[in-house]
CSV table of C-alpha atoms in Angstrom, one decimal:
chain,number,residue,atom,x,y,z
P,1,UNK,CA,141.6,75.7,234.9
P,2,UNK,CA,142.9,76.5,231.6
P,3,UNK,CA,144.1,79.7,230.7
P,4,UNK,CA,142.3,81.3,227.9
P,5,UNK,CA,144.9,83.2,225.6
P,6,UNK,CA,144.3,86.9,224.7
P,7,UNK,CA,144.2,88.2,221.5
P,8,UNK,CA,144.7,91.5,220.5
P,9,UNK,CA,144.1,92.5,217.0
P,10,UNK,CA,146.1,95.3,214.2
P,11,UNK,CA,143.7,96.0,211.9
P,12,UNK,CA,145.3,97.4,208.5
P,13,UNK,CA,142.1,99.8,206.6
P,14,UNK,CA,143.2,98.7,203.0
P,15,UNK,CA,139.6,98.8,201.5
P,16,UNK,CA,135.8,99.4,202.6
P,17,UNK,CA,135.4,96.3,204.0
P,18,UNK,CA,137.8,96.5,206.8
P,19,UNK,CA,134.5,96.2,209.2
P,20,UNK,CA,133.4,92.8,207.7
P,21,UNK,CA,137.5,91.8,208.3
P,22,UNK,CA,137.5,92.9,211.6
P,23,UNK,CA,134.1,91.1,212.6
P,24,UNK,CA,135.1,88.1,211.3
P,25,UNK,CA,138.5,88.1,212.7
P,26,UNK,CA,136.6,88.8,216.4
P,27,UNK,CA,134.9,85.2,215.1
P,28,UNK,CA,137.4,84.0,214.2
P,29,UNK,CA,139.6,84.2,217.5
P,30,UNK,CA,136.4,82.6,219.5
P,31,UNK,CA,136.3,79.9,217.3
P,32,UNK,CA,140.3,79.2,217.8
P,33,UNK,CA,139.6,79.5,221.4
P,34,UNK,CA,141.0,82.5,222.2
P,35,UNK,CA,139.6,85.9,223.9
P,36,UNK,CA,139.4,89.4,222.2
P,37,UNK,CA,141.1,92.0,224.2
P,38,UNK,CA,141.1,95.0,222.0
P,39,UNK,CA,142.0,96.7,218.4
P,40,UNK,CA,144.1,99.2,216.7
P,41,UNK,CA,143.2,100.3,213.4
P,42,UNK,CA,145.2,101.8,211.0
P,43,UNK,CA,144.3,103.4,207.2
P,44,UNK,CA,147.5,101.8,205.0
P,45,UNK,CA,148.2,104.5,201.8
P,46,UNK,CA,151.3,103.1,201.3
P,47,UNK,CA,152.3,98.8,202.8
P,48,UNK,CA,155.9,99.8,204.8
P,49,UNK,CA,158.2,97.0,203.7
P,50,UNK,CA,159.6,96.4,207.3
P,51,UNK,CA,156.8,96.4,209.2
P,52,UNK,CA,153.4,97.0,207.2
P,53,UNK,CA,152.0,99.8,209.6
P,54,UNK,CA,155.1,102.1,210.2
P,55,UNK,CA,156.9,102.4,213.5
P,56,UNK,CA,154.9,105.1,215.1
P,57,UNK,CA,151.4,103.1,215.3
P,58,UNK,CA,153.7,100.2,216.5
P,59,UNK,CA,155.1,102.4,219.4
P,60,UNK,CA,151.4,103.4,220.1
P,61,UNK,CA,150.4,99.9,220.4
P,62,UNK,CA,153.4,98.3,222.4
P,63,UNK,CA,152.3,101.6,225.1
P,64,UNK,CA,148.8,100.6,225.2
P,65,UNK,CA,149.9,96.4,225.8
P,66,UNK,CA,152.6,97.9,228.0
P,67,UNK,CA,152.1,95.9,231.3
P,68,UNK,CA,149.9,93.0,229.7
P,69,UNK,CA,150.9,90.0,229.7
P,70,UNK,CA,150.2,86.6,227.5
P,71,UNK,CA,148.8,89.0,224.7
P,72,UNK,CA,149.2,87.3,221.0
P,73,UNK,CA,148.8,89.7,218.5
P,74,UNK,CA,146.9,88.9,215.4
P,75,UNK,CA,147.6,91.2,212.2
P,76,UNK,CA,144.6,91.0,210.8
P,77,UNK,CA,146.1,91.0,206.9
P,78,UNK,CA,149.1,88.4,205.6
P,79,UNK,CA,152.5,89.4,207.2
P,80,UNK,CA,156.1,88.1,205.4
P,81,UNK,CA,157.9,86.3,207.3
P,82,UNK,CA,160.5,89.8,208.1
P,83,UNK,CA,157.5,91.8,208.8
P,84,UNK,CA,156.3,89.3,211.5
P,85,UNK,CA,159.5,89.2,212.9
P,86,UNK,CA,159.8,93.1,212.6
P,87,UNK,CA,156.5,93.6,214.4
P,88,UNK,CA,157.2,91.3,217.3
P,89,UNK,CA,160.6,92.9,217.9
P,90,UNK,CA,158.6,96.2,218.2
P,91,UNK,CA,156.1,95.1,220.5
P,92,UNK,CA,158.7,93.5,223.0
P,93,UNK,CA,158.8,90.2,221.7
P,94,UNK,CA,155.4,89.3,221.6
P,95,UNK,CA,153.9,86.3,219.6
P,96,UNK,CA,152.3,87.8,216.5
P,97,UNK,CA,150.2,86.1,214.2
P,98,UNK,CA,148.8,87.2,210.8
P,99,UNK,CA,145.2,85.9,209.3
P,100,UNK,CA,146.5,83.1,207.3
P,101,UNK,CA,148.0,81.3,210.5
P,102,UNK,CA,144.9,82.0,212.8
P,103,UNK,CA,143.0,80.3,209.5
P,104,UNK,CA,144.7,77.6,209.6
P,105,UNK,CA,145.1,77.0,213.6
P,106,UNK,CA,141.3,76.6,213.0
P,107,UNK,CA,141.7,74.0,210.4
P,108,UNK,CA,143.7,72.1,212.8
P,109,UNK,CA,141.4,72.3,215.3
P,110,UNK,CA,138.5,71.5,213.5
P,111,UNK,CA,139.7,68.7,211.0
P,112,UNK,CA,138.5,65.0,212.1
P,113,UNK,CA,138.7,62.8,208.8
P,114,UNK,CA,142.2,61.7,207.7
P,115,UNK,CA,142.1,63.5,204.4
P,116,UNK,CA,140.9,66.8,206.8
P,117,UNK,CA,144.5,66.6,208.4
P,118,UNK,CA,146.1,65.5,205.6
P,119,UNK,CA,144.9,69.2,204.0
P,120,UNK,CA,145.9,71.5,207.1
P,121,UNK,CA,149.1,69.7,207.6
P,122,UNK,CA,150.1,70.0,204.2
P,123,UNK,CA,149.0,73.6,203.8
P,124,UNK,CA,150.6,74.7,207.5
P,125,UNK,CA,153.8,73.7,206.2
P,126,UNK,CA,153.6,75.0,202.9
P,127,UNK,CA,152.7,78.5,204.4
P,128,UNK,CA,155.5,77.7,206.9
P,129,UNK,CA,158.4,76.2,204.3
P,130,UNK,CA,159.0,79.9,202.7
P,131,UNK,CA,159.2,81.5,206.3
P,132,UNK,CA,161.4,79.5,208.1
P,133,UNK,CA,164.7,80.8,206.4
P,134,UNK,CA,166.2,83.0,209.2
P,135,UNK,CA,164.1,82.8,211.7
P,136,UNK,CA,166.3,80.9,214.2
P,137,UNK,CA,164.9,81.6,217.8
P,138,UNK,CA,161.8,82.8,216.7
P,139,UNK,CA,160.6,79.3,215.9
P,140,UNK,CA,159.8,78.8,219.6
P,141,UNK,CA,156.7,81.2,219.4
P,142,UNK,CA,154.8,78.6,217.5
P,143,UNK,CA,155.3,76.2,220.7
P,144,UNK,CA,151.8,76.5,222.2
P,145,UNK,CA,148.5,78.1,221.7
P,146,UNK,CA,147.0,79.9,219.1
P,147,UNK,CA,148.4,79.7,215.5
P,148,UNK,CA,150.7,76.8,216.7
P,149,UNK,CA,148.3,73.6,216.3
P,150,UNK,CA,148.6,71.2,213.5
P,151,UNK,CA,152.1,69.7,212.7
P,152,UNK,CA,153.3,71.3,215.4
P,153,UNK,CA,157.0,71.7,216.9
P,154,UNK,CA,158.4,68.7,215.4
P,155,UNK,CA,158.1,69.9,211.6
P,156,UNK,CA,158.9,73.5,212.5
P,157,UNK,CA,162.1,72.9,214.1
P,158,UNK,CA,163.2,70.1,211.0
P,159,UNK,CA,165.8,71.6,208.6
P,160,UNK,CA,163.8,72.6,205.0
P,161,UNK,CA,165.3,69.5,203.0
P,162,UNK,CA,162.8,67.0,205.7
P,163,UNK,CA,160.2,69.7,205.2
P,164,UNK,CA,160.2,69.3,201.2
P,165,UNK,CA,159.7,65.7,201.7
P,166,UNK,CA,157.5,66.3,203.8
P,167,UNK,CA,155.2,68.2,201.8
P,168,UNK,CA,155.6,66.0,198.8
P,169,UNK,CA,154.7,62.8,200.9
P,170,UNK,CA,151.9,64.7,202.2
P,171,UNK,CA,151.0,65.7,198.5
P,172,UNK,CA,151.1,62.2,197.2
P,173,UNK,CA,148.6,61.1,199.7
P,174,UNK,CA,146.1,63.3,199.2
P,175,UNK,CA,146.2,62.2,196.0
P,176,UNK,CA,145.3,59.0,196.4
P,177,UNK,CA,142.9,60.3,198.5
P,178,UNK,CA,141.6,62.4,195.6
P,179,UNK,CA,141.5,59.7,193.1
P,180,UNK,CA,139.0,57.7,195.8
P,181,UNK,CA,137.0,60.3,196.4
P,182,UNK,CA,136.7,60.6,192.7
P,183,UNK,CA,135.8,56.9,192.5
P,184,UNK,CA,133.4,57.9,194.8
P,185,UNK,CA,131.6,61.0,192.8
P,186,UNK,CA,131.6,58.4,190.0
P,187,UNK,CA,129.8,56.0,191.5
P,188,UNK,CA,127.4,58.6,193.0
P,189,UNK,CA,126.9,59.8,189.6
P,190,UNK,CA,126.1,56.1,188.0
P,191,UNK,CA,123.6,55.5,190.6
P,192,UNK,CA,120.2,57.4,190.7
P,193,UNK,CA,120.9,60.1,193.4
P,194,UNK,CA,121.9,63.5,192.0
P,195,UNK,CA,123.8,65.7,194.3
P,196,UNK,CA,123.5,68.8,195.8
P,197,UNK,CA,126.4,70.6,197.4
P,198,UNK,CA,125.5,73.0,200.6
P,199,UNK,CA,127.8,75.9,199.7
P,200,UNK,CA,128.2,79.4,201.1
P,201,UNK,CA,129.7,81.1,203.7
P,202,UNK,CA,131.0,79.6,207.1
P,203,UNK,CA,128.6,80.2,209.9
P,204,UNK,CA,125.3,80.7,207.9
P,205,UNK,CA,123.9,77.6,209.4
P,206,UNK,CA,124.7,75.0,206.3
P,207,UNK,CA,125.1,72.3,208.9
P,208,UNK,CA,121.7,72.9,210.6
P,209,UNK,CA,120.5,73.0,207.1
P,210,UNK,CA,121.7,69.4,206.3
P,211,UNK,CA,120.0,68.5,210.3
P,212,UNK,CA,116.9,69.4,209.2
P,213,UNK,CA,116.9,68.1,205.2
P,214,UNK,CA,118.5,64.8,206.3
P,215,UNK,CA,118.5,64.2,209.6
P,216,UNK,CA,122.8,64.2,209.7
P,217,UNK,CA,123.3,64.7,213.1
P,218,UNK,CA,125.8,66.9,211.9
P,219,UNK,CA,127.7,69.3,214.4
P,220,UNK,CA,126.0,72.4,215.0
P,221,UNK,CA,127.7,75.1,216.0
P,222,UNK,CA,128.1,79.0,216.6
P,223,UNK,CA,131.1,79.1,215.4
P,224,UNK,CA,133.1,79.8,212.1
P,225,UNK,CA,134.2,76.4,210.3
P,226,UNK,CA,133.2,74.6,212.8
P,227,UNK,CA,132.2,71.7,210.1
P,228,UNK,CA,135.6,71.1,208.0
P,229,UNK,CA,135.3,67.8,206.4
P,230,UNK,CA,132.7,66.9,204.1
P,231,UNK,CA,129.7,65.2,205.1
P,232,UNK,CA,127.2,63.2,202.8
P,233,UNK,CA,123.8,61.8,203.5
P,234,UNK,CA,120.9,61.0,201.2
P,235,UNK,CA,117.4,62.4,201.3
P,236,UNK,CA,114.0,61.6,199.4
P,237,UNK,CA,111.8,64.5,197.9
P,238,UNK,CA,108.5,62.8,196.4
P,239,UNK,CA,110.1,59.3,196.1
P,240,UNK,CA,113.3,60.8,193.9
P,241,UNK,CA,116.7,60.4,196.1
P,242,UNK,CA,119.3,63.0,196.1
P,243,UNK,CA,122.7,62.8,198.0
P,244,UNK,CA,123.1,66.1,199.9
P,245,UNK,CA,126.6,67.1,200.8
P,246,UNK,CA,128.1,69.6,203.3
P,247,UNK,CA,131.2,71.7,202.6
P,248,UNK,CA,133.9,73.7,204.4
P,249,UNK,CA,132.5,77.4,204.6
P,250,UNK,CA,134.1,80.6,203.0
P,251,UNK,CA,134.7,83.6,204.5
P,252,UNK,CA,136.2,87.5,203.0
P,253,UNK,CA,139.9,86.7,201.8
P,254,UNK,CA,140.2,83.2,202.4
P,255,UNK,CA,143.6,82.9,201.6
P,256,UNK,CA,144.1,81.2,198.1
P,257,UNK,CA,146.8,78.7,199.5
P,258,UNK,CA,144.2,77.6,201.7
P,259,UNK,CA,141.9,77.4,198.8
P,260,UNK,CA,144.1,75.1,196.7
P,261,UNK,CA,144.5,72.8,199.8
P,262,UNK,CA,140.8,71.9,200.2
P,263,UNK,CA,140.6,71.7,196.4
P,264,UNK,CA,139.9,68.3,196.3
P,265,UNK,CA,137.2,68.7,199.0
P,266,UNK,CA,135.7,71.3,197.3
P,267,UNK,CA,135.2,69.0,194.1
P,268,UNK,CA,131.9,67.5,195.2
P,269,UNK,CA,131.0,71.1,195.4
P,270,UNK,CA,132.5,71.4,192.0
P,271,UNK,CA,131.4,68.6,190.0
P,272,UNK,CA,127.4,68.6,191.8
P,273,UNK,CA,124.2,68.5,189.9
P,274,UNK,CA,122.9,71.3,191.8
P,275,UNK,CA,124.4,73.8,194.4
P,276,UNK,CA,122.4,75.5,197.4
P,277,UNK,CA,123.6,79.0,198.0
P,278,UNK,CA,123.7,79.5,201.5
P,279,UNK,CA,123.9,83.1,203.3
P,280,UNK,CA,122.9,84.6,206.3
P,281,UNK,CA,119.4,86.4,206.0
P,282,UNK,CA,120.2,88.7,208.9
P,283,UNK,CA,124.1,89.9,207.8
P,284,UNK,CA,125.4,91.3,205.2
P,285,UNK,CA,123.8,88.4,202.6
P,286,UNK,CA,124.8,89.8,199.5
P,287,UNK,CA,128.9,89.8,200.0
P,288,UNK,CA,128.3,86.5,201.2
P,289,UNK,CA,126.6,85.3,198.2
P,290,UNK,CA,129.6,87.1,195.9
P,291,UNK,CA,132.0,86.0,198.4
P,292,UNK,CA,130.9,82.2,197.7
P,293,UNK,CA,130.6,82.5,194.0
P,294,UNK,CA,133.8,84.0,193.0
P,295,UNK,CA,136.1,81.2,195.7
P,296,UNK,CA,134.0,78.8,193.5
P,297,UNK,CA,134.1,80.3,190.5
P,298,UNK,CA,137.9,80.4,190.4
P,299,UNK,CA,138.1,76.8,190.7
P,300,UNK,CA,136.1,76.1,187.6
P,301,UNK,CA,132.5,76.4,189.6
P,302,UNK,CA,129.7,75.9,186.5
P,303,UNK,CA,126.9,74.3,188.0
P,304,UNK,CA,123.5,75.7,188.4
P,305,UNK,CA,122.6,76.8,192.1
P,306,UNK,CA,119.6,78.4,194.1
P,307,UNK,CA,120.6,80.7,197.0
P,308,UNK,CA,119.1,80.2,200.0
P,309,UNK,CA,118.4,82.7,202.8
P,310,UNK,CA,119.2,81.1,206.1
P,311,UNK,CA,118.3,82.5,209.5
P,312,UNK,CA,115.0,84.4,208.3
P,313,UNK,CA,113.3,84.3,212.3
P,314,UNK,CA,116.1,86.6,213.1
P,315,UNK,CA,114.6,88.9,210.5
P,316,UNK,CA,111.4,91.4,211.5
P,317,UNK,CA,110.3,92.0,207.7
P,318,UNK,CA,111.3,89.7,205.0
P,319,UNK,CA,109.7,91.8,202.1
P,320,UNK,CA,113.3,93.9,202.2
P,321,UNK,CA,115.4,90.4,201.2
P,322,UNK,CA,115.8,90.3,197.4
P,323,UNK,CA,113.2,88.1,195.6
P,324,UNK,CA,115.2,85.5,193.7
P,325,UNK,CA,116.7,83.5,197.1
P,326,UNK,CA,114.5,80.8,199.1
P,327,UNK,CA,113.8,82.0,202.8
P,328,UNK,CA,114.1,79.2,205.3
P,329,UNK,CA,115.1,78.8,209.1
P,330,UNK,CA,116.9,75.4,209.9
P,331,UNK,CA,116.4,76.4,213.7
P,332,UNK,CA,112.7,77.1,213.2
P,333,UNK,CA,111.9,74.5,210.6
P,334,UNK,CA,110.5,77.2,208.1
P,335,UNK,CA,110.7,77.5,204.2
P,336,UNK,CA,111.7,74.1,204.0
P,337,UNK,CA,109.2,72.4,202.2
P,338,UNK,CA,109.4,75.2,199.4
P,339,UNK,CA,113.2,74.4,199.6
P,340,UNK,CA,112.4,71.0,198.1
P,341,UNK,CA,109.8,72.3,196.1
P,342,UNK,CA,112.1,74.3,194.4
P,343,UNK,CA,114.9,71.4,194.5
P,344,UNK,CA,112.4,69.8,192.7
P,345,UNK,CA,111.7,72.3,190.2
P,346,UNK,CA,115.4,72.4,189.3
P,347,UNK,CA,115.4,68.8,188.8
P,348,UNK,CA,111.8,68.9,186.7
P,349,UNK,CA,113.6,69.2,182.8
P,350,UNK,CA,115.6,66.1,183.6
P,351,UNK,CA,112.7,64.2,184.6
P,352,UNK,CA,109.6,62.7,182.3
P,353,UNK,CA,106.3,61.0,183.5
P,354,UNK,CA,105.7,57.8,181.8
P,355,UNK,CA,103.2,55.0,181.4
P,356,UNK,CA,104.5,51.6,180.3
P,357,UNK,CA,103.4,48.3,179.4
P,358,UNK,CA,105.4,45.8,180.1
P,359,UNK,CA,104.4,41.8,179.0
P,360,UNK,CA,105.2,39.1,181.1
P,361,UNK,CA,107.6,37.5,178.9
P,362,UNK,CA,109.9,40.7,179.1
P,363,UNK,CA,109.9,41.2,183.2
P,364,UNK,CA,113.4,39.7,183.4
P,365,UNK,CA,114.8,42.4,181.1
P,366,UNK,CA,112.6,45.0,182.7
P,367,UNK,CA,114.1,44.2,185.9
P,368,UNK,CA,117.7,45.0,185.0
P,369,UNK,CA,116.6,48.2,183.0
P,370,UNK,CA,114.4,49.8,185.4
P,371,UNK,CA,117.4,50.6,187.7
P,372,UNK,CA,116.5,54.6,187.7
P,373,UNK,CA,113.1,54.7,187.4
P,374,UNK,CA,110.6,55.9,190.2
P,375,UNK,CA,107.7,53.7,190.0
P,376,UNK,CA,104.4,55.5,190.9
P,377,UNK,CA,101.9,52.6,190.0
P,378,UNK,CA,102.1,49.4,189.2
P,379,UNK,CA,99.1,46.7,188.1
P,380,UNK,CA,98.8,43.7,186.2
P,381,UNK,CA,96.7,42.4,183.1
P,382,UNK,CA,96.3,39.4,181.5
P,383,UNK,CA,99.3,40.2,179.5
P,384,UNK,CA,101.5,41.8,180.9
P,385,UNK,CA,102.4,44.3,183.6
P,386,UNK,CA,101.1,48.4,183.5
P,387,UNK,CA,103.6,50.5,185.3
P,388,UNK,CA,103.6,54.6,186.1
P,389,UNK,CA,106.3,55.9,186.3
P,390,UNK,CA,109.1,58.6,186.4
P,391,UNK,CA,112.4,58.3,185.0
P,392,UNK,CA,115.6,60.6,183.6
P,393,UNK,CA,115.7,61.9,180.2
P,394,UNK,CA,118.8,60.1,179.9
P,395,UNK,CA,117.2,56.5,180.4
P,396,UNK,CA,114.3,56.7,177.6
P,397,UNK,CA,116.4,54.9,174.8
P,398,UNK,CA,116.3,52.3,176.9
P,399,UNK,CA,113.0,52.3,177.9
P,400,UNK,CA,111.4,53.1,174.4
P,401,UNK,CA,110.0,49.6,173.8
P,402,UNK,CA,107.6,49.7,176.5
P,403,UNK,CA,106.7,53.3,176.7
P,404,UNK,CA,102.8,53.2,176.1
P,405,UNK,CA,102.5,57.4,177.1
C-alpha cells in the first residue's frame, strides 16, 4: 500500500484573508494527494529576508515535528529560493515546499492533453530556472512526491544552459499550439455557434455544470482543478447552437507565472461571446466572483458575462444570495432551464425574427445564403417558397431581398 505523504503547513497572516488561504491550501494538499497533519500560523509585520517567519517560530515548529517523520512542509506564501533552503535547514532538513510548487505539482498531475503538459512543464521550469543557482544537494528533495511531478529529475539536475533551451523549445511549441487553437476560435466564430466560456473559481462545480448543459461526460470531481485542459461540446437552446467551453479554475493568489502559462488556454475564455460566472452558492461567493474577474480582467477580459450561483441545494434560504446571479444545482438539476433562458436573453439583441419569400427560381442561391439562419417554418406556394425564420443581425444584408417581415 502506498504511503500517503504528510503535509504540514506555515501559514504567514499577511492580510484578512489568511483563512480563505489556509482552507484552500488544506484543498489543495488533498487534491495533490497528500494528508494534512497540522498548522502554524504566524502574523508577518515585517517579511525576514533569510527565512520569512524569523527564527524563533521556526524553532517552535522544528519542536512540535520533532520525532515525525516523512513530514513536507508547505509555506503557504512564495519562498526564494535562499529562504526555502533557509527554512529546511531550520527544520532538520526537511522538504519544504511553497504555494507556487504545490500549484503546479497539481497541474502535473492533472494535465492530460499535450498542450496541458506542454503549459506545466514549461512553467515548472521557468519557476525552477531562477532557483536552481546554488542549490547543489538540495536538488534531491524534488526526487519524489509532492511538489516534485512534472519534468521531474532529469530537467532539475541539467546545468541552466539545457534548461534555457529547454524552455525556449517548450515556448515555441505552445506556440504552434496557440496559432491552432486560434485557427480553431476562428472557425468556431465563422460558423453559427456562439460561445460561452464556463469561468470562475476551481471547485464550484463548472464541470458538473457542462454534464448537465451538454451531456460532456466531463470528470467530476471534489477536488480543486481537477479539470485542467479545456473541454468543448456544443449544445442547442430553442433550435440556436452554442459551443460551451470549460476552463482551468482560479483560486486566491494564483500565482501570475502560472497565469501567463495557461494564457493561451484561457483565450477561448478571453475571446467568447458570452461568459458564465461560476461561484459557489454556499462559500464565500462574492471573493470568488472578484477573484475570477480581476485573473480575467488582467488578461484583457471584456466580454459580457452572467454569474451563476452553483451549489444552491446546499443552501437552506436562498432570499440571502444577491439578486443579479442565476441559482442553479448541476447535482440536483435545478435553475437550469432559467440558465438558458437567460443565455437566451443575452443572445436576444443579436437575433431578429423574419418572414421571407423566397421564389423558386432563387432556391439555389438561398441555399448557399441561409447558412446561419434557424428555420422555424417552411411552406410552399405556387411561386415560390414561405420560410420563418430567425437569423443574426449580421446576416440581413444578405438576406434583404427576400425579407417579406
Amino acid at each position: 500500500m502506498q504511503n500517503i505523504e504528510k503535509v504540514f503547513i506555515i501559514q504567514p497572516i499577511t492580510s484578512d484573508k489568511w483563512r480563505v488561504l489556509h482552507e484552500e491550501a488544506v484543498a489543495l494538499i488533498e487534491s495533490a494527494g497528500g494528508a494534512y497533519c497540522g498548522s502554524s500560523y504566524q502574523n508577518i509585520r515585517e517579511i525576514n529576508p533569510a527565512t520569512y517567519i524569523g527564527s524563533g517560530k521556526l524553532r517552535e515548529i522544528a519542536s512540535t515535528l520533532s520525532g515525525l517523520e516523512g513530514v513536507t512542509v508547505l509555506f503557504n506564501g512564495e519562498l526564494s529560493p535562499s529562504q526555502t533552503l533557509n527554512i529546511s535547514s531550520a527544520l532538520e532538513g526537511r522538504k519544504v515546499i511553497d504555494r507556487t510548487t504545490l500549484i503546479l505539482d497539481i497541474f502535473a498531475l492533472h494535465a492530460v492533453t499535450s498542450e496541458g503538459k506542454v503549459q506545466v512543464e514549461l512553467a515548472q521550469l521557468k519557476y525552477i530556472y531562477p532557483r536552481l543557482k546554488g542549490k547543489g544537494a538540495a536538488l534531491s528533495r524534488l526526487g519524489g512526491g509532492i511538489g516534485s511531478r512534472g519534468p521531474g529529475e532529469t530537467q532539475l539536475e541539467t546545468d541552466r544552459r539545457h534548461i534555457r533551451y529547454r524552455i525556449k523549445y517548450l515556448e515555441k511549441r505552445l506556440a504552434e499550439m496557440s496559432s491552432r487553437r486560434a485557427l480553431h476560435i476562428g472557425r468556431r466564430a465563422k460558423s453559427d455557434a456562439r460561445t460561452i466560456a464556463l469561468v470562475g473559481y476551481t471547485n464550484t462545480g463548472k464541470s458538473s455544470l457542462m454534464n448537465v448543459l451538454t451531456g460532456a461526460g466531463v470528470l467530476e470531481k471534489n477536488a480543486l482543478f481537477a479539470t485542467l485542459d479545456p473541454t468543448a461540446r456544443s449544445f442547442e437552446i430553442n433550435g440556436k447552437r452554442f459551443v460551451l467551453i470549460d476552463t482551468v479554475g482560479f483560486i486566491q493568489d494564483l500565482p501570475h507565472n502560472i497565469v501567463e502559462a495557461f494564457k493561451s488556454t484561457l483565450e477561448s475564455a478571453l475571446r467568447c461571446d458570452l461568459a458564465l460566472f461560476v461561484a459557489d452558492a454556499s462559500g464565500d461567493y462574492e471573493m470568488q466572483f472578484d477573484t475570477t474577474y480581476s485573473t480575467l480582467a488582467s488578461l484583457g477580459f471584456d466580454s459580457p458575462y452572467l454569474k451563476v450561483l452553483n451549489k444552491c441545494d446546499l443552501v437552506d434560504n436562498t432570499e440571502c444570495l444577491p439578486g443579479d446571479c442565476i441559482y442553479v444545482s448541476a447535482k440536483k438539476n435545478q435553475g437550469i432551464a432559467q440558465l438558458k433562458e437567460r443565455i437566451e436573453q443575452s443572445f436576444a439583441q443579436s437575433f431578429v425574427t423574419l418572414k421571407l419569400f423566397v421564389p423558386y427560381s432563387e432556391m439555389s442561391a438561398y441555399s448557399a445564403l441561409s447558412h446561419g439562419l434557424n428555420e422555424t417554418s417552411r411552406s410552399y406556394t405556387d411561386n415560390g417558397m414561405e420560410v420563418g425564420c430567425t437569423a443574426e443581425l449580421k446576416y440581413l444584408s444578405r438576406l434583404e431581398k427576400y425579407i417579406v417581415k
